[in-house]
Amino acid sequence: MQKQSTIDLEAEKKEILKRYRALLQACKRTLEKGDKLLIRKAFDIALEAHKDMRRKSGEPYIYHPIAVAHICAEEIGLGTTSVVCALLHDVVEDTDLTLDDIRGLFGEKEAKIIDGLTKISGVFDQSSSLQAENFRKMLLTLSEDVRVILIKLADRLHNMRTLESMKRDKQLKIASETLYLYAPLAHRLGLNAIKTELEDLGLKYTEPDVYDDIQVRLKEGESERKKFITRFMVPIKEILEEIGLKAKIIGRPKSIYSINNKIKTKGVPFEEIYDLFAIRIIIDSPPDKEKSDCWRVYSIVTDFYHPSPERLRDWISTPKANGYESLHTTVMGPDGKWVEVQIRTTRMDELAEKGYAAHWKYKDSANENQLDEWIRKIREILENPQENALEFLDDFKLNLFAEEIFAFTPKGEMKTLPINATALDFAFDIHTQVGEKCIGAKVNHKLVPLSYKLKSGDQVEVLTSNKQTPKEDWLNYVVTARAKSKIKNALKEERRRISEDGREMLERKFNHLKIDFTVQNINQLANYFKLPSSQELFYRVAVGNINLKHLKDFRQEQGTIVHKTGSIKKTEAAPSLEQMVANTRGKADMLVIGENLNKIDYKLSPCCTPIPGDDVFGFITINEGIKIHRVNCPNAVQLLSNYAYRVVKAKWTSQELISFLAGIKITGIDEVGLVSNITKIISNELNVNMRSISFDTNDGTFEGSVTVFVHDTTHLTELMKKLKKVHGVLTVTRMDSN
Ligand code: MN
């Protein structure tokens, strides 16, 4: 079915040209001689190549590459090459044009970038397995040309902005992946504005109710906030004008995503989040005066409002590793409300919003090397690929999110490390060999163990010994991906060496007992000891973990072992996970929960305890059948983005007969009879069965948790509403797990 039977092609043509002209306008800043022609050429080629294609929304496909190019130019600040590549980014993948064509029409540089983009989308956009491995590939291309990643981010941003027209399951997958990979990546590249928008859009599609709720509440408080900011700024503006400092002052609301994060992680209700917005003072200041001018503004602000001493952050003297520079303080504003104030220059502000791309405008910036430094580190990690790509990704993400500390070598060289980094991390950051031989360190001239957690400003002298080798428990002491992967490699190497010894020992023993030292016999022995591989067997032999006296028993039982081999072969032929997925899918494209209770093996996941009415999906586990998770489960984003191929659509039947467990958290003021009032409502009025209840009181407040059996979300909401009305109760919230 076509939405419109006739499409006004003339009007569309006009619209395409309009959008193209807007793109050129956005490029103006960086245009040099001949650039306009290049962009026009790319546009004409893309227009022709995509001419018969339409997006899911029904719009001409060319809107998409134009929009991506526009984002590159305007929101990331990229130049002509990137704009050309963005216009052509889907051409090789989706149309008849080849890379050779691009190379011939433009050049080697353009062909390389588009090749990178095509590879990424080839591995990303299909619902292929293990996204983490693909992410690794994507980052590898980053070391070749960072523009590939920046254009890919622009591509993703536009796809997120136009996600409305996709099907729900696609929306969920794309939004989850965005939250899991792209937003952290944007953050690491210092693209703050894009990161924030990706996060907000990600939330909008993964948890629409939560998103809408916060959005409405923010809107409600808007005019009051504006008044507050004006009142706050009046005296400060006056002084700034007096001393002739040009300043722009804005109230920056926190992103919906970060507000939701706070509600979730800190458990505070919306009304109690005091830093819903920050006040940002952006000053025009010449490069040599930036720092002193910012501190001048700080001094003016704190003349009027008292600062909180613990909440001063100076990212001007030591910028964050992603390049962020700013001065933050939290002060007591009018009405006795704490307000965060961010002070920065125009250059710093542009940098914070647009990231490294903005750097290229300010050539003499000292931070230019930091992107190179970061890319160098990633390269190193990537060149040592872990067997388990997911593990790699988690280590890597840890580093993406981490806040940083700064520590110094004895010579005063500064090292940036994630928070909680230890002396051992520091040693590995200096050099792999320094890490491997590390026996301890002197921090500020005092002897400390390897596991010592560093603080900003620590001066670290690493102590080494030639006798030292990496140990298994070192993995518990380090937080950087670099140190982790180096230690794992060293341990693997060590294990391999020991296994070699064990192999020789075992061979001697076999000869002694007149058993042939064949692969089959070795495997049988490994099976006999229930070990996963012959290498593991050799290793255990070498470290004395296996009593070789058992070998005699093994020889005697060999008859039965042979028999066992038969059955083992059978289990080897058991269906692979992919087959399992296919099998389950074949049976039920949409898993209907509540029906088929016995036919399909599924469980309600304990991490989010879904109940009927919740938006849910099924996840195929290896040993426990299908597990049902809520779409807003804390684990959902990771599951959906990493294992999309194991996800089954699921919905509830209307089953009044079955009851499900749900947890409710209640807080309030401790009053006489409160607990009995609460339990009365639960058991009498609504006929709900309670499974457990616990209450804690502390200084006149109480916090309680109740687990109850309910039929569905309507039932649960009704119950929560009633509980809220009990005198003394302040908040009633659903708990994720019971
Ligand atoms: Mn695209």
XYZ file of C-alpha atoms and ligand atoms in Angstrom:
739
model
C 0.000 0.000 0.000
C 1.267 3.406 -0.945
C 0.647 6.282 1.378
C 0.272 8.717 -1.457
C -0.796 7.592 -4.848
C 0.999 10.462 -6.530
C 4.228 12.040 -5.437
C 4.858 15.604 -6.451
C 8.224 15.075 -8.094
C 8.650 18.730 -8.969
C 8.193 19.796 -5.370
C 10.626 17.110 -4.275
C 13.249 18.321 -6.711
C 12.887 21.813 -5.293
C 13.221 20.512 -1.759
C 16.369 18.543 -2.635
C 17.973 21.658 -4.074
C 16.947 23.680 -1.058
C 18.622 21.193 1.242
C 21.705 21.119 -0.930
C 21.998 24.905 -0.782
C 21.669 24.841 2.992
C 24.523 22.342 3.042
C 26.723 24.650 0.980
C 25.884 27.457 3.362
C 27.080 25.317 6.279
C 30.333 24.557 4.448
C 31.079 28.200 3.754
C 33.479 28.595 6.634
C 35.985 26.124 5.287
C 35.488 26.467 1.531
C 38.623 27.022 -0.489
C 39.092 27.415 -4.205
C 37.656 24.489 -6.137
C 35.884 22.997 -3.112
C 32.461 24.070 -4.255
C 32.898 22.182 -7.513
C 33.975 19.048 -5.679
C 30.940 19.147 -3.416
C 28.667 19.742 -6.387
C 30.237 16.784 -8.162
C 29.717 14.499 -5.172
C 26.143 15.707 -4.809
C 25.343 15.077 -8.492
C 26.826 11.580 -8.338
C 24.964 10.696 -5.144
C 21.709 12.133 -6.489
C 21.969 10.065 -9.657
C 23.092 6.888 -7.875
C 20.257 6.986 -5.300
C 17.640 8.339 -7.685
C 15.260 5.389 -7.486
C 15.666 4.789 -3.770
C 13.481 5.956 -0.932
C 13.865 5.895 2.812
C 11.482 3.988 5.092
C 9.643 7.246 5.631
C 8.928 7.468 1.897
C 11.247 10.437 1.415
C 13.829 10.494 -1.389
C 16.966 8.677 -0.229
C 19.230 11.603 -1.106
C 17.855 13.515 1.928
C 19.923 11.194 4.087
C 23.418 11.747 2.590
C 22.736 15.481 2.387
C 21.767 15.520 6.051
C 24.836 13.502 7.062
C 27.082 15.882 5.144
C 25.313 18.822 6.779
C 25.949 17.403 10.248
C 29.621 16.863 9.351
C 30.032 20.472 8.259
C 27.881 22.293 10.773
C 27.832 20.205 13.928
C 31.265 18.600 13.788
C 33.023 21.309 11.811
C 34.608 19.014 9.225
C 35.954 20.187 5.878
C 35.356 19.496 2.208
C 36.822 15.975 2.019
C 34.480 14.808 4.752
C 31.489 16.524 3.173
C 32.249 14.824 -0.140
C 32.627 11.438 1.549
C 29.467 11.934 3.596
C 27.489 12.662 0.438
C 28.828 9.440 -1.074
C 28.866 7.322 2.086
C 26.122 4.889 1.043
C 26.897 4.842 -2.654
C 29.326 1.925 -2.800
C 27.233 -0.203 -0.493
C 23.811 0.453 -1.978
C 24.323 1.298 -5.642
C 26.283 0.123 -8.676
C 29.164 2.526 -8.157
C 32.423 0.920 -7.033
C 35.380 2.049 -4.976
C 37.403 2.216 -8.169
C 34.841 4.631 -9.576
C 35.269 6.840 -6.514
C 39.028 6.634 -6.754
C 38.856 7.667 -10.410
C 36.337 10.455 -9.840
C 37.895 11.893 -6.693
C 41.073 10.337 -5.379
C 42.809 7.843 -3.121
C 41.933 9.687 0.095
C 38.205 9.763 -0.638
C 38.203 6.116 -1.760
C 39.897 5.073 1.490
C 37.418 6.881 3.705
C 34.420 5.521 1.812
C 35.915 2.052 1.951
C 36.175 2.425 5.725
C 32.574 3.619 5.935
C 31.313 0.772 3.759
C 33.153 -1.790 5.873
C 31.731 -0.409 9.069
C 28.197 -0.399 7.825
C 28.697 -3.831 6.321
C 29.458 -5.235 9.729
C 27.212 -2.978 11.719
C 23.935 -2.570 9.991
C 23.084 -6.193 9.507
C 21.876 -8.024 12.529
C 25.140 -9.892 12.519
C 26.526 -11.573 15.585
C 28.856 -10.175 18.186
C 28.838 -6.458 17.652
C 31.894 -6.130 19.811
C 34.135 -7.747 17.251
C 32.787 -5.311 14.688
C 33.390 -2.447 17.006
C 37.008 -3.507 17.189
C 37.209 -3.471 13.417
C 35.625 -0.070 13.350
C 38.141 1.329 15.787
C 40.954 -0.146 13.744
C 39.900 1.985 10.819
C 40.002 4.926 13.162
C 43.742 4.781 13.284
C 43.809 5.176 9.530
C 41.565 8.153 9.297
C 39.535 9.529 12.174
C 37.148 11.078 9.657
C 35.679 7.617 9.063
C 34.472 7.527 12.637
C 33.272 11.119 12.617
C 31.220 10.598 9.443
C 29.867 7.340 10.850
C 28.761 9.238 13.951
C 27.017 11.816 11.774
C 25.341 8.966 9.868
C 24.158 7.397 13.110
C 22.936 10.719 14.452
C 20.766 11.288 11.392
C 19.431 7.746 11.554
C 18.530 8.305 15.202
C 16.819 11.589 14.354
C 14.694 9.777 11.789
C 14.116 6.555 13.724
C 10.387 7.257 13.985
C 9.556 5.462 10.741
C 11.311 2.213 11.622
C 9.610 -0.852 13.097
C 9.678 -1.211 16.857
C 12.198 -4.063 16.987
C 14.558 -2.215 14.649
C 14.179 0.913 16.756
C 15.123 -1.010 19.865
C 18.165 -2.576 18.286
C 19.465 0.653 16.789
C 18.750 2.695 19.904
C 20.439 0.144 22.169
C 23.485 -0.005 19.972
C 23.620 3.770 19.995
C 23.606 3.901 23.777
C 26.111 1.102 24.044
C 28.667 2.104 21.439
C 28.127 5.368 19.662
C 27.351 7.692 22.546
C 30.476 6.628 24.514
C 32.521 6.982 21.372
C 31.195 10.503 20.772
C 32.018 11.279 24.382
C 35.564 10.030 23.984
C 36.037 12.127 20.890
C 34.843 15.145 22.828
C 31.681 15.581 20.744
C 29.563 16.581 23.659
C 26.556 17.949 21.806
C 26.303 14.826 19.649
C 26.843 12.509 22.586
C 24.026 14.190 24.510
C 21.633 14.039 21.596
C 22.443 10.377 20.908
C 21.797 9.530 24.544
C 18.519 11.403 24.678
C 17.300 9.828 21.452
C 18.485 6.435 22.676
C 16.388 6.808 25.793
C 13.425 8.106 23.827
C 13.236 4.850 21.875
C 14.281 2.372 24.555
C 12.090 3.849 27.308
C 9.542 6.188 25.726
C 7.416 6.579 28.873
C 10.330 7.603 31.035
C 11.554 9.997 28.380
C 8.167 11.666 27.914
C 7.644 11.978 31.629
C 10.914 13.797 32.223
C 10.433 15.975 29.168
C 7.015 17.123 30.390
C 8.309 17.861 33.866
C 11.245 19.846 32.500
C 8.868 21.900 30.391
C 6.708 22.624 33.421
C 9.590 24.137 35.346
C 11.044 26.074 32.472
C 9.729 29.574 33.115
C 10.594 29.369 36.783
C 14.127 28.317 35.895
C 14.493 31.217 33.478
C 13.447 33.675 36.169
C 15.916 32.148 38.569
C 18.795 32.450 36.112
C 18.010 36.091 35.397
C 17.922 36.867 39.095
C 21.156 34.977 39.635
C 22.976 36.808 36.868
C 21.905 40.421 37.396
C 24.683 41.426 39.849
C 27.350 39.429 37.992
C 26.493 40.940 34.620
C 26.859 44.386 36.075
C 30.409 43.777 37.246
C 31.424 42.017 34.030
C 30.272 45.022 32.065
C 32.107 47.339 34.423
C 35.426 45.618 33.866
C 34.756 45.284 30.140
C 34.625 41.501 29.838
C 32.297 40.389 27.060
C 30.274 37.433 28.206
C 27.422 35.227 27.046
C 25.383 33.689 29.816
C 23.121 30.713 29.289
C 21.200 28.286 31.422
C 21.985 24.776 30.248
C 19.371 22.194 31.168
C 20.747 18.749 31.955
C 19.988 16.150 29.334
C 16.961 13.932 29.847
C 19.245 10.925 29.724
C 21.472 12.175 32.516
C 18.479 13.147 34.660
C 17.082 9.668 34.230
C 20.456 8.217 35.126
C 20.474 10.152 38.335
C 16.958 9.058 39.211
C 17.940 5.463 38.576
C 21.376 5.271 40.137
C 20.864 7.572 43.097
C 17.224 6.665 43.641
C 16.190 10.311 44.020
C 12.841 11.421 42.605
C 12.769 14.073 39.882
C 11.647 16.777 42.291
C 14.767 16.355 44.380
C 17.374 16.700 41.669
C 18.815 20.097 42.414
C 21.155 20.398 39.451
C 18.587 20.162 36.677
C 20.521 22.837 34.909
C 23.847 24.635 35.053
C 24.644 28.238 34.398
C 27.306 28.684 31.755
C 29.328 31.867 31.423
C 31.196 32.058 28.129
C 33.696 34.865 27.797
C 35.578 36.340 24.872
C 39.189 36.222 25.846
C 42.496 36.356 23.948
C 44.542 33.109 24.088
C 47.154 34.420 26.519
C 44.541 35.670 28.959
C 42.114 32.748 28.928
C 43.116 31.239 32.219
C 43.376 34.401 34.248
C 40.111 35.765 32.814
C 38.237 32.596 33.751
C 39.527 32.802 37.301
C 38.533 36.453 37.384
C 34.979 35.482 36.557
C 35.160 32.785 39.218
C 36.182 35.362 41.734
C 33.284 37.637 40.763
C 30.732 34.837 40.991
C 31.958 33.727 44.395
C 31.876 37.326 45.659
C 28.109 37.108 45.370
C 27.453 33.446 46.017
C 29.207 31.156 48.396
C 30.992 28.234 46.716
C 30.948 24.632 47.922
C 34.615 23.828 48.534
C 34.406 20.191 47.393
C 32.799 21.095 44.108
C 35.494 23.099 42.363
C 36.787 21.493 39.159
C 39.657 23.053 37.267
C 39.819 21.513 33.818
C 41.655 24.525 32.466
C 44.987 23.810 34.137
C 44.607 20.089 33.395
C 42.112 19.409 30.594
C 40.316 16.070 30.410
C 41.828 13.534 28.043
C 39.047 14.145 25.533
C 40.175 17.760 25.393
C 37.486 19.281 27.610
C 38.484 22.551 29.235
C 36.295 24.450 31.687
C 36.094 25.756 35.212
C 33.210 24.350 37.267
C 31.998 25.400 40.644
C 28.811 24.886 42.613
C 27.554 27.880 44.551
C 24.705 28.646 46.912
C 22.355 30.740 44.802
C 19.338 32.843 45.745
C 16.602 30.901 47.615
C 19.286 28.694 49.128
C 19.592 26.473 46.077
C 22.898 24.986 44.919
C 23.697 25.857 41.314
C 26.527 24.642 39.130
C 28.366 27.416 37.300
C 30.591 26.618 34.321
C 33.100 29.223 33.264
C 34.929 28.970 29.943
C 36.029 30.916 26.877
C 34.384 30.834 23.455
C 37.178 28.598 22.205
C 36.744 26.170 25.090
C 32.988 26.119 24.590
C 33.265 25.320 20.922
C 35.760 22.623 21.743
C 33.459 21.115 24.339
C 30.539 20.957 21.944
C 32.309 19.948 18.751
C 35.313 18.079 20.046
C 38.577 17.639 18.254
C 37.246 18.879 14.976
C 37.006 22.314 16.558
C 40.663 22.056 17.496
C 41.743 22.294 13.931
C 40.563 25.869 13.963
C 42.810 26.775 16.875
C 46.111 25.557 15.574
C 48.413 26.473 18.401
C 46.444 24.444 20.898
C 48.594 22.278 23.103
C 45.979 19.572 23.171
C 46.318 18.668 19.550
C 48.550 15.769 20.496
C 46.014 14.232 22.814
C 43.880 12.765 20.056
C 46.988 11.228 18.510
C 47.968 9.915 21.913
C 44.553 8.357 22.401
C 44.597 6.768 18.967
C 48.076 5.398 19.675
C 46.781 3.705 22.813
C 43.812 2.183 21.054
C 46.060 0.912 18.302
C 48.215 -0.837 20.828
C 45.269 -2.567 22.397
C 43.904 -3.535 19.025
C 47.140 -4.967 17.800
C 46.950 -7.421 20.668
C 43.492 -8.769 20.013
C 41.894 -10.691 22.822
C 40.256 -13.983 22.030
C 37.096 -12.708 23.539
C 36.046 -9.570 21.780
C 33.321 -8.843 24.295
C 35.756 -8.856 27.126
C 37.880 -6.482 25.151
C 34.947 -4.209 24.607
C 34.100 -4.105 28.280
C 37.670 -3.259 29.204
C 37.635 -0.639 26.543
C 34.310 0.832 27.577
C 35.556 1.010 31.110
C 38.189 3.346 29.819
C 35.704 5.333 27.794
C 33.582 6.140 30.767
C 36.235 6.530 33.370
C 36.946 9.853 34.897
C 40.615 10.601 34.933
C 43.427 11.216 37.353
C 46.820 12.716 36.673
C 50.008 11.252 38.044
C 53.609 12.188 37.413
C 56.865 10.364 36.756
C 59.901 11.303 38.900
C 60.957 13.562 36.041
C 57.628 15.357 36.126
C 56.078 13.866 32.995
C 52.303 13.723 33.347
C 50.346 10.510 32.758
C 46.583 10.468 32.394
C 44.947 7.386 33.890
C 41.362 6.405 34.658
C 40.148 6.826 38.200
C 41.083 3.872 40.475
C 44.219 3.203 38.447
C 46.964 1.594 40.506
C 50.735 1.774 40.687
C 50.734 -1.291 38.410
C 48.616 0.503 35.792
C 51.062 3.358 35.939
C 53.986 0.960 35.398
C 52.317 -0.563 32.335
C 51.557 2.897 31.020
C 55.270 3.691 31.035
C 56.296 0.520 29.229
C 55.186 -3.111 28.989
C 58.484 -4.349 30.405
C 58.347 -1.923 33.290
C 54.889 -3.303 34.084
C 55.900 -6.938 33.818
C 58.892 -6.475 36.116
C 57.122 -4.232 38.603
C 57.446 -5.237 42.275
C 56.114 -2.081 43.872
C 56.413 1.660 43.724
C 57.290 4.724 45.673
C 54.444 7.206 45.685
C 55.487 10.614 46.925
C 58.640 8.902 48.248
C 56.710 6.361 50.301
C 56.848 2.642 49.524
C 53.501 1.246 48.343
C 52.319 -2.132 46.952
C 51.427 -2.802 43.312
C 47.762 -2.532 44.100
C 48.048 0.984 45.510
C 45.340 3.245 44.079
C 46.762 6.478 42.735
C 45.352 9.920 43.328
C 45.657 12.969 41.143
C 48.970 14.686 41.697
C 50.810 11.590 42.932
C 54.416 11.303 41.868
C 55.217 7.675 41.134
C 58.566 5.942 40.954
C 58.168 2.352 39.740
C 60.401 -0.293 41.338
C 61.306 -3.294 39.190
C 63.127 -6.581 39.538
C 64.386 -8.855 36.797
C 63.055 -11.875 38.669
C 59.474 -10.607 38.592
C 56.862 -12.122 36.245
C 53.165 -11.222 35.844
C 50.824 -13.068 38.206
C 47.225 -14.146 37.815
C 45.976 -11.894 40.632
C 47.479 -8.837 38.992
C 44.359 -8.773 36.874
C 42.499 -7.707 40.008
C 44.827 -4.763 40.553
C 44.587 -3.043 37.209
C 41.822 -1.047 35.567
C 43.358 0.085 32.283
C 42.646 -1.979 29.190
C 46.290 -1.717 28.262
C 47.607 -3.291 31.463
C 44.886 -5.935 31.402
C 45.669 -7.090 27.896
C 49.442 -7.083 28.516
C 49.048 -9.184 31.665
C 46.680 -11.602 29.972
C 49.128 -12.052 27.112
C 52.033 -12.677 29.449
C 50.007 -15.190 31.461
C 48.919 -16.988 28.334
C 52.520 -17.214 27.183
C 53.580 -18.504 30.588
C 50.817 -21.077 30.611
C 51.779 -22.269 27.178
C 55.374 -22.733 28.303
C 54.341 -24.706 31.385
C 51.984 -26.857 29.306
C 54.918 -27.757 27.103
C 56.716 -29.169 30.169
C 53.579 -31.025 31.193
C 53.292 -32.555 27.774
C 56.781 -34.020 28.081
C 56.069 -35.341 31.578
C 52.879 -36.980 30.365
C 54.591 -38.515 27.376
C 57.169 -40.162 29.658
C 54.428 -41.481 31.878
C 52.458 -42.866 28.911
C 55.569 -44.636 27.630
C 56.138 -46.082 31.070
C 52.612 -47.500 31.170
C 52.821 -48.603 27.534
C 49.964 -46.405 26.395
C 50.350 -44.868 22.958
C 50.868 -41.126 23.133
C 48.240 -40.396 20.477
C 45.880 -37.451 20.113
C 42.939 -39.774 20.671
C 44.300 -41.143 23.927
C 45.250 -37.700 25.155
C 41.770 -36.414 24.420
C 40.243 -39.394 26.185
C 42.340 -38.666 29.222
C 41.301 -35.024 29.139
C 37.662 -36.139 28.983
C 38.296 -38.542 31.825
C 39.393 -35.636 34.022
C 36.612 -33.484 32.570
C 39.052 -30.940 31.182
C 38.198 -28.770 28.196
C 41.408 -29.252 26.214
C 44.635 -31.191 26.011
C 46.531 -27.998 26.781
C 44.686 -27.688 30.053
C 45.555 -31.330 30.780
C 49.265 -30.756 30.137
C 49.218 -27.646 32.278
C 47.657 -29.434 35.221
C 50.092 -32.279 34.909
C 52.981 -29.816 35.046
C 51.754 -27.953 38.104
C 50.981 -31.251 39.860
C 47.273 -30.691 39.885
C 46.632 -34.126 38.454
C 47.680 -37.250 40.184
C 49.315 -39.435 37.608
C 48.539 -42.486 39.707
C 45.069 -42.186 38.194
C 46.609 -43.064 34.870
C 46.482 -46.724 35.779
C 42.779 -46.513 36.504
C 42.387 -44.744 33.227
C 44.125 -47.544 31.393
C 41.911 -50.131 33.042
C 38.781 -48.198 32.210
C 39.849 -47.586 28.673
C 37.206 -49.970 27.415
C 34.455 -47.855 28.923
C 36.212 -44.687 27.880
C 35.998 -45.706 24.279
C 32.331 -46.183 24.796
C 32.142 -42.742 26.341
C 33.827 -41.246 23.340
C 30.829 -42.348 21.322
C 28.457 -40.383 23.457
C 30.802 -37.442 23.616
C 30.784 -37.277 19.858
C 27.050 -37.016 20.047
C 27.126 -34.024 22.314
C 29.619 -32.420 20.013
C 27.035 -32.674 17.319
C 24.476 -30.995 19.533
C 22.895 -27.950 17.901
C 24.959 -24.824 17.912
C 23.589 -21.697 19.463
C 22.722 -20.360 16.017
C 20.762 -23.507 15.306
C 19.025 -23.241 18.648
C 18.032 -19.709 17.801
C 16.776 -20.800 14.416
C 14.858 -23.701 15.953
C 13.164 -21.597 18.574
C 12.377 -18.919 16.052
C 10.887 -21.452 13.723
C 8.484 -22.525 16.398
C 7.322 -19.112 17.442
C 8.236 -15.974 15.622
C 6.633 -14.022 18.392
C 6.913 -15.583 21.785
C 3.599 -15.340 23.557
C 4.098 -15.450 27.281
C 1.406 -16.967 29.393
C 0.441 -19.434 26.701
C 2.379 -22.596 25.955
C 3.617 -22.530 29.494
C 4.898 -26.029 29.190
C 5.794 -26.148 25.557
C 8.455 -23.507 25.394
C 11.151 -23.342 27.957
C 11.200 -19.808 29.229
C 11.832 -18.014 32.486
C 11.175 -14.512 33.724
C 14.544 -12.971 34.283
C 15.316 -12.162 37.922
C 17.301 -9.050 37.012
C 14.202 -7.069 36.087
C 11.265 -9.339 37.054
C 8.893 -8.548 34.227
C 5.156 -8.809 34.702
C 2.354 -8.778 32.123
C 1.914 -5.346 30.606
C 5.642 -4.620 30.603
C 7.297 -4.078 27.252
C 9.442 -7.223 27.007
C 11.697 -9.320 24.802
C 12.933 -12.887 24.965
C 16.617 -13.681 25.129
C 17.933 -17.098 24.228
C 20.399 -18.297 26.830
C 22.785 -21.174 26.434
C 21.612 -23.365 29.290
C 18.396 -21.956 30.609
C 16.088 -21.661 27.634
C 14.548 -18.313 26.868
C 14.664 -15.580 29.468
C 12.166 -12.750 29.411
C 13.540 -9.283 30.152
C 11.871 -5.936 30.424
C 12.888 -3.585 27.617
C 14.049 -1.142 30.288
C 15.978 -3.821 32.183
C 19.402 -2.565 33.276
C 20.958 -5.310 31.126
C 18.782 -4.798 28.070
C 20.988 -2.354 26.233
C 23.947 -4.682 26.392
C 21.958 -7.765 25.415
C 20.173 -6.096 22.534
C 23.255 -4.522 21.077
C 25.677 -7.410 21.501
C 23.467 -10.382 20.853
C 20.727 -9.058 18.602
C 20.587 -12.447 16.886
C 19.584 -14.144 20.121
C 16.664 -11.855 20.807
C 13.101 -13.070 20.254
C 10.145 -10.789 20.135
C 7.764 -11.454 22.990
C 4.402 -10.266 24.225
C 1.934 -11.197 26.927
C -1.402 -12.876 26.565
C -4.143 -11.529 28.737
C -3.830 -14.039 31.497
C -5.709 -13.132 34.610
C -5.043 -16.453 36.208
C -1.328 -16.318 36.568
C 0.350 -14.185 39.180
C 3.766 -12.662 38.882
C 6.194 -11.427 41.465
C 6.961 -7.737 41.622
C 8.910 -5.653 44.095
C 7.872 -2.276 45.469
C 9.988 0.154 47.414
C 8.244 2.513 49.820
C 9.777 5.433 51.691
C 8.234 7.914 54.042
C 7.957 9.249 57.556
C 7.734 6.758 60.361
C 4.335 7.010 61.995
C 2.424 4.840 64.379
C 0.433 2.221 62.561
C 2.052 2.895 59.225
C 3.217 -0.624 58.550
C -0.112 -2.115 59.434
C -1.864 0.427 57.191
C 0.350 -0.604 54.325
C -0.103 -4.317 54.810
C -3.823 -3.855 55.240
C -4.080 -2.239 51.819
C -2.025 -4.934 50.211
C -3.866 -7.907 51.610
C -7.402 -6.695 52.310
C -8.344 -4.155 49.759
C -6.784 -5.575 46.670
C -6.527 -9.176 47.574
C -2.905 -9.276 46.672
C -0.673 -11.946 48.072
C 2.454 -10.741 49.729
C 5.566 -12.825 49.572
C 7.907 -10.794 51.691
C 8.001 -7.487 53.442
C 10.747 -5.657 55.270
C 10.915 -2.246 56.863
C 13.826 -0.223 58.164
C 13.417 2.883 60.195
C 16.061 5.453 60.809
C 15.700 8.792 62.607
C 12.018 9.094 61.963
C 12.109 7.993 58.321
C 11.409 4.549 57.016
C 12.253 2.561 53.956
C 10.442 -0.615 53.139
C 10.396 -3.210 50.420
C 7.503 -5.480 49.653
C 7.268 -8.283 47.160
C 3.809 -9.131 45.986
C 2.058 -11.373 43.499
C 0.182 -9.366 40.882
C -1.458 -10.161 37.568
C -0.059 -7.376 35.424
C 1.114 -3.775 35.322
C -2.395 -2.343 35.665
C -2.868 -4.336 38.815
C 0.511 -3.216 40.120
C -0.030 0.453 39.266
C -3.371 0.420 41.041
C -1.746 -1.020 44.122
C 1.067 1.531 44.044
C -1.422 4.375 43.702
C -3.278 3.224 46.785
C -0.050 2.883 48.750
C 0.964 6.402 47.841
C -2.181 7.691 49.515
C -1.309 6.179 52.885
C -0.571 8.907 55.388
C 3.168 9.281 55.899
C 4.198 7.587 52.654
C 6.361 9.787 50.443
C 7.489 7.650 47.512
C 6.392 4.346 46.035
C 8.583 2.929 43.286
C 8.948 -0.359 41.518
C 12.157 -2.275 42.152
C 14.071 -3.882 39.324
C 14.755 -7.101 41.135
C 13.014 -8.744 44.072
Mn 23.856 6.092 5.962
